[in-house]
Short mmCIF file of C-alpha atoms in Angstrom, two decimals:
data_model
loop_
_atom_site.label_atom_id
_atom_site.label_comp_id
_atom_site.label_asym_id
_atom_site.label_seq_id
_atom_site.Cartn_x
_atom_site.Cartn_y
_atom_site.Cartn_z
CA UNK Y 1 15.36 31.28 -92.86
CA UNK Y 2 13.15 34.54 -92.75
CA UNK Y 3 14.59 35.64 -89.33
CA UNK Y 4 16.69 39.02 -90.97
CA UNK Y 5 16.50 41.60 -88.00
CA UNK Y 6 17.35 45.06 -89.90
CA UNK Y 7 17.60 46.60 -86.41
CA UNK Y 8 17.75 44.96 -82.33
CA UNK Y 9 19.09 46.09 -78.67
CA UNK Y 10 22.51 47.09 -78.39
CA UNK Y 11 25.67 48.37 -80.23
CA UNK Y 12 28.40 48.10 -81.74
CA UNK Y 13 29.73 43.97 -81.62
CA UNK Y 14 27.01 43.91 -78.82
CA UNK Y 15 24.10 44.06 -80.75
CA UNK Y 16 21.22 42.13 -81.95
CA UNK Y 17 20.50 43.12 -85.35
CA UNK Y 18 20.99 40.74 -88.59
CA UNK Y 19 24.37 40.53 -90.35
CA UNK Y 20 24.11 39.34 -93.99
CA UNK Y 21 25.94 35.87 -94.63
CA UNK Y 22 27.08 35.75 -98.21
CA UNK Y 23 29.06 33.25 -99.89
CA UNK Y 24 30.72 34.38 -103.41
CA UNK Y 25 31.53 31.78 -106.12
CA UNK Y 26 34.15 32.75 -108.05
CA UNK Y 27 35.23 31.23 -111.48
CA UNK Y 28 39.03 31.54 -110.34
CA UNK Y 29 40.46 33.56 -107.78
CA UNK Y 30 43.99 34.86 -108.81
CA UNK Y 31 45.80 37.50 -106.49
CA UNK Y 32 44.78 40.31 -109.16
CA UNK Y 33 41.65 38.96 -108.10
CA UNK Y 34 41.52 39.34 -104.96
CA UNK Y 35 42.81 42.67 -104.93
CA UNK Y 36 39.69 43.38 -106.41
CA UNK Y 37 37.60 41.69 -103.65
CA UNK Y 38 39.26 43.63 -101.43
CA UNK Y 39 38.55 47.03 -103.32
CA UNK Y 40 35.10 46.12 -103.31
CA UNK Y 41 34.35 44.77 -99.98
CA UNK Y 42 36.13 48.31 -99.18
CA UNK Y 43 33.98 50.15 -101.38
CA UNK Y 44 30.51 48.38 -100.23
CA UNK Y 45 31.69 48.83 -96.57
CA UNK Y 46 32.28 52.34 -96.76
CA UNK Y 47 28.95 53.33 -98.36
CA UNK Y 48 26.65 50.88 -96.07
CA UNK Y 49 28.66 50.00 -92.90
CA UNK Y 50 25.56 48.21 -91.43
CA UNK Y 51 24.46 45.56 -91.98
CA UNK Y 52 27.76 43.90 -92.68
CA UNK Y 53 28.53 41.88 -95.10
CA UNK Y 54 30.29 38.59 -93.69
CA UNK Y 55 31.40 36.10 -95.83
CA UNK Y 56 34.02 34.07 -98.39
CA UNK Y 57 34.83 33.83 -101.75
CA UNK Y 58 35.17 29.94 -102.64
CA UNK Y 59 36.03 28.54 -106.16
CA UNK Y 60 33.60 25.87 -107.52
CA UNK Y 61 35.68 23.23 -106.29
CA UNK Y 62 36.41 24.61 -102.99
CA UNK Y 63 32.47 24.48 -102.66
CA UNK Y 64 32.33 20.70 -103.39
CA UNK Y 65 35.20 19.59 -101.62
CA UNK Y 66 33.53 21.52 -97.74
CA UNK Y 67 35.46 22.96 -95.05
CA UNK Y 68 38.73 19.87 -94.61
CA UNK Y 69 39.29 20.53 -98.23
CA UNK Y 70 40.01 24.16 -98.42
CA UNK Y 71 42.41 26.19 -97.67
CA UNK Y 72 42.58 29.87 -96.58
CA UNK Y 73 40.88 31.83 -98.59
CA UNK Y 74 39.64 35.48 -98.77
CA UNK Y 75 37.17 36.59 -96.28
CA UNK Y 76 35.14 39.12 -94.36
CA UNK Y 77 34.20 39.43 -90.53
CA UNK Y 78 32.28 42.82 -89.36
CA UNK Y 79 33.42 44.68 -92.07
CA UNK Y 80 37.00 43.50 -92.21
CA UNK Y 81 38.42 41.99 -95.17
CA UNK Y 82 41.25 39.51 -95.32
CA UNK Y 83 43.12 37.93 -98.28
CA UNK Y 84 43.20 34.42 -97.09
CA UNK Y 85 41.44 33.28 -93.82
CA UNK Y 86 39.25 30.89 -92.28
CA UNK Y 87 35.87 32.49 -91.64
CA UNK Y 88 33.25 30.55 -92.44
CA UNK Y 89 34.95 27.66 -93.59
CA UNK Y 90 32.86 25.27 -91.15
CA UNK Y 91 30.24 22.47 -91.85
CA UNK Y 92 27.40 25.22 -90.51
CA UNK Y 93 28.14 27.48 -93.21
CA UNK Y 94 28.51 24.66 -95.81
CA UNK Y 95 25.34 22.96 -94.90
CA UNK Y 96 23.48 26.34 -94.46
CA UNK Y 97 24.09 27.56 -97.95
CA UNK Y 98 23.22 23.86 -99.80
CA UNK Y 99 19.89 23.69 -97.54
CA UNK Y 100 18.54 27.24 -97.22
CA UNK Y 101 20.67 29.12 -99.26
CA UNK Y 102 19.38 31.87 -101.71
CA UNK Y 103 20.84 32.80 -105.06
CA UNK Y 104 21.00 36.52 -105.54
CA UNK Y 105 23.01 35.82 -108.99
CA UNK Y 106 23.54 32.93 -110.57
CA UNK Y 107 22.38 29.34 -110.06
CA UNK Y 108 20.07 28.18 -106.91
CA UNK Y 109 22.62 25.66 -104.32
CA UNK Y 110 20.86 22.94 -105.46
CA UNK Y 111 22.07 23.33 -109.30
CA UNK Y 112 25.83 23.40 -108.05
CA UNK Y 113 27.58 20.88 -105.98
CA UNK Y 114 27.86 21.78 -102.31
CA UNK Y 115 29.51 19.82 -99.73
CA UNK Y 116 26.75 18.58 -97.33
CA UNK Y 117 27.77 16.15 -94.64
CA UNK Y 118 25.25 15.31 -91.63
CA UNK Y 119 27.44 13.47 -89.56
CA UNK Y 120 30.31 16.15 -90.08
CA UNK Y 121 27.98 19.00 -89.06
CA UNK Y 122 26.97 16.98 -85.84
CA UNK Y 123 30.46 16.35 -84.89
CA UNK Y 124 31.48 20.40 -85.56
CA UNK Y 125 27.99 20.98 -83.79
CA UNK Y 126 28.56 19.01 -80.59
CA UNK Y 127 32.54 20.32 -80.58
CA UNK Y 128 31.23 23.95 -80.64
CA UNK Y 129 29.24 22.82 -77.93
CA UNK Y 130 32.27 21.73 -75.57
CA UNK Y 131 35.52 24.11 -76.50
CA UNK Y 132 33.13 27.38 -77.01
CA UNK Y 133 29.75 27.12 -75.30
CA UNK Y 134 31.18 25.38 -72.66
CA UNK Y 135 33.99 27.87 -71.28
CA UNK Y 136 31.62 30.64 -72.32
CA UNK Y 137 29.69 29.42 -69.42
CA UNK Y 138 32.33 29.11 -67.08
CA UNK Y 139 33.54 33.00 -68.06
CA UNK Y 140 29.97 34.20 -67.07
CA UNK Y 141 29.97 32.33 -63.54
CA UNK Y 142 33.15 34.36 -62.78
CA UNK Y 143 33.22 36.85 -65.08
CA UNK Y 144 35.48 40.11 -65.56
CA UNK Y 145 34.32 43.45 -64.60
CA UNK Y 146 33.54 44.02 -68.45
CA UNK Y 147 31.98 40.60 -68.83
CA UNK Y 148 29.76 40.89 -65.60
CA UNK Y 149 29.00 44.38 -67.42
CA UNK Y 150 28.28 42.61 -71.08
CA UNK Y 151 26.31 40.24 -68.88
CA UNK Y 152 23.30 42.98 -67.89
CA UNK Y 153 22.84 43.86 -71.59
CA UNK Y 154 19.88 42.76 -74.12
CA UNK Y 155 22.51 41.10 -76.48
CA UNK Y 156 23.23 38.70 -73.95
CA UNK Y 157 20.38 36.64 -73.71
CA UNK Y 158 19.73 36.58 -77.14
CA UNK Y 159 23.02 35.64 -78.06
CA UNK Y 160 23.44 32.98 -75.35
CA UNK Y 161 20.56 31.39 -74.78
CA UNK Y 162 19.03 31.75 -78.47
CA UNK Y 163 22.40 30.32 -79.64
CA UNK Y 164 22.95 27.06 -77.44
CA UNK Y 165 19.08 26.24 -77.77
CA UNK Y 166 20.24 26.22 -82.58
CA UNK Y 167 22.45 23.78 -81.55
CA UNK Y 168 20.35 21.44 -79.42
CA UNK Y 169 18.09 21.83 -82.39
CA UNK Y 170 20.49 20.95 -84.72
CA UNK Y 171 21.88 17.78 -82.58
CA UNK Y 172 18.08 16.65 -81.88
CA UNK Y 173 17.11 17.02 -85.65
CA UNK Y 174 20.10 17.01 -87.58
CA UNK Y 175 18.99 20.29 -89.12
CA UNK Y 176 19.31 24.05 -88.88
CA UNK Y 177 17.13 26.71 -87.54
CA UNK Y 178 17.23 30.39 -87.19
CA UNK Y 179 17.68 32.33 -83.65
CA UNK Y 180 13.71 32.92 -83.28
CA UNK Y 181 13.15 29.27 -84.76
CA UNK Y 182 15.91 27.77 -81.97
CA UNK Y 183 13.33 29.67 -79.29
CA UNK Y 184 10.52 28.76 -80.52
CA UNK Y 185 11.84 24.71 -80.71
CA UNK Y 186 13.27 25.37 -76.99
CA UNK Y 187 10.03 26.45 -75.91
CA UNK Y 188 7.98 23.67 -76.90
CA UNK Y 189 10.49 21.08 -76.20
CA UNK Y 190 11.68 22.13 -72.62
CA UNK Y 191 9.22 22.42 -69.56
CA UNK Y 192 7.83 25.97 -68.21
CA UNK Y 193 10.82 26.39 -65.63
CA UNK Y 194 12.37 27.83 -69.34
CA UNK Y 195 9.50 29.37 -70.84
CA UNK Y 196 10.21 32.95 -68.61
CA UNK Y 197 13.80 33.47 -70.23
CA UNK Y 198 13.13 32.02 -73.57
CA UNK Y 199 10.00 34.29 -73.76
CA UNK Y 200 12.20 37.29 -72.51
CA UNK Y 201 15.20 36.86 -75.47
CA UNK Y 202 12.76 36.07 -78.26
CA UNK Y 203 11.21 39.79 -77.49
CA UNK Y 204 14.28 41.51 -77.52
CA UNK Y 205 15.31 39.81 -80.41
CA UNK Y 206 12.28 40.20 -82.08
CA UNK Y 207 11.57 44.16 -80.68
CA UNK Y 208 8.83 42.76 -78.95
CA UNK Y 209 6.59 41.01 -81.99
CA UNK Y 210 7.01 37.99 -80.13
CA UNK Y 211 7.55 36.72 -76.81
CA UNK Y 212 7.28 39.15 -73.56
CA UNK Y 213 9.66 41.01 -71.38
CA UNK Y 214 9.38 39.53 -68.08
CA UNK Y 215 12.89 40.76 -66.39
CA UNK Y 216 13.02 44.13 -64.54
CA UNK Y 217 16.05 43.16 -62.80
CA UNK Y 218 19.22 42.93 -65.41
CA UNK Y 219 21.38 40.53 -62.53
CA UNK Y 220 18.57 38.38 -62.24
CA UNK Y 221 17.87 38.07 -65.89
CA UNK Y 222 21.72 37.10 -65.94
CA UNK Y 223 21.62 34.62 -63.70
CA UNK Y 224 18.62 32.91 -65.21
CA UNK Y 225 20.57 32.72 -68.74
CA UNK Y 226 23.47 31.43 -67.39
CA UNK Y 227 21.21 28.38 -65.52
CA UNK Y 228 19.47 27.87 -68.94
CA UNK Y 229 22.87 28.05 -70.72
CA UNK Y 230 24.38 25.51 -68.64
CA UNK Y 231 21.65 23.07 -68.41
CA UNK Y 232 20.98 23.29 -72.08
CA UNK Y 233 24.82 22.32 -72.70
CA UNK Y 234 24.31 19.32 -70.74
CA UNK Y 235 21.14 18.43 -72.78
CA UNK Y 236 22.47 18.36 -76.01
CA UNK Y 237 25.03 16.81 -75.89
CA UNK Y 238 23.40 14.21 -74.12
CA UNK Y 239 21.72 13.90 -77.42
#
């Protein structure tokens, strides 16, 4: 969606740069097989540890048949591997790759048959909302000394209030949108009492190409995300 960020604020799972999203088609998937994706995924990791590579390998009727109508299969999550899991296997990822996806091998989505369900990815969308957004709020009103620490950083804002403001996109549209585009939409749709914190996570984000710092005070920046974060909860799912 032309929002890659090769580089951002922060380290380690606490950081704002891009991760790469692939999902492999396979032609059959055997366990010789996937000794083999695991070899690789190994291999790649080892000689380019960032960005990682975060993903699953689906069969061509695992593709068709979405999320309810496979089973575990093998994965990777920051640069860990496993032989059958469930990462990924959502309606976001689903929907993502038949709208926006791009081939680096093979056909384009649109030549193969990919599960695409609106009303599944507004259901998974509003749920998210609920059982994840939801208590994440709750943890940052009374948060541990580590999450009143994770609080004060750069990722935080861009993670939390970039994040919640895709999925009021998503519910309001019934499409997707990158990080930057979820800002952009929030700014323009919500009134100036937002415009201060929106502005302030698209810049760090972005390294500063767009939007504008406007917190010298860390606590206070917190407490501004965690106002938008809860309002903007309440908002879409009003929707």
């Amino acid at each position: 969606m032309g929002d890659f960020r090769a580089s951002g604020v922060g380290r380690g799972p606490f950081r704002t740069a891009s991760d790469i999203d692939v999902v492999a088609v396979l032609s059959r998937r055997t366990e010789a097989d996937t000794a083999v994706l695991a070899d690789a995924h190994a291999r790649v990791t080892a000689a380019q540890p960032r960005p990682s590579f975060d993903g699953c390998f689906l069969t061509e009727a695992e593709l068709a048949a979405g999320p309810d109508g496979c089973g575990d299969v093998p994965c990777a999550q920051s640069g860990r591997f496993v032989a059958a899991g469930r990462s990924g296997i959502n309606p976001v990822t689903f929907c993502e790759l038949a709208r926006y996806g791009i081939a680096v091998r093979g056909p384009q989505p649109d030549e193969l048959d990919v599960w695409d369900d609106p009303a599944a990815l507004r259901a998974f969308t509003a749920d998210n909302l609920r059982t994840y957004w939801r208590p994440a709020w709750h943890q940052g009103r009374r948060p541990s000394p580590l999450w009143f620490a994770v609080g004060l950083t750069g990722w935080y804002p861009v993670w939390t209030v970039l994040g919640v403001s895709r999925l009021h996109y998503t519910l309001a549209t019934g499409e997707m949108t990158s990080k930057c585009g979820a800002g952009r939409y929030a700014r323009e749709t919500f009134g100036p009492r937002w415009h201060r914190i929106l502005d302030e996570s698209l810049a760090l984000r972005t390294g500063g190409a767009e939007g504008r710092r406007g917190y010298r005070n860390p606590v206070a920046r917190r407490r501004e995300t965690l106002a938008y974060l809860d309002a903007t909860i309440d908002a879409a799912l009003a929707l």
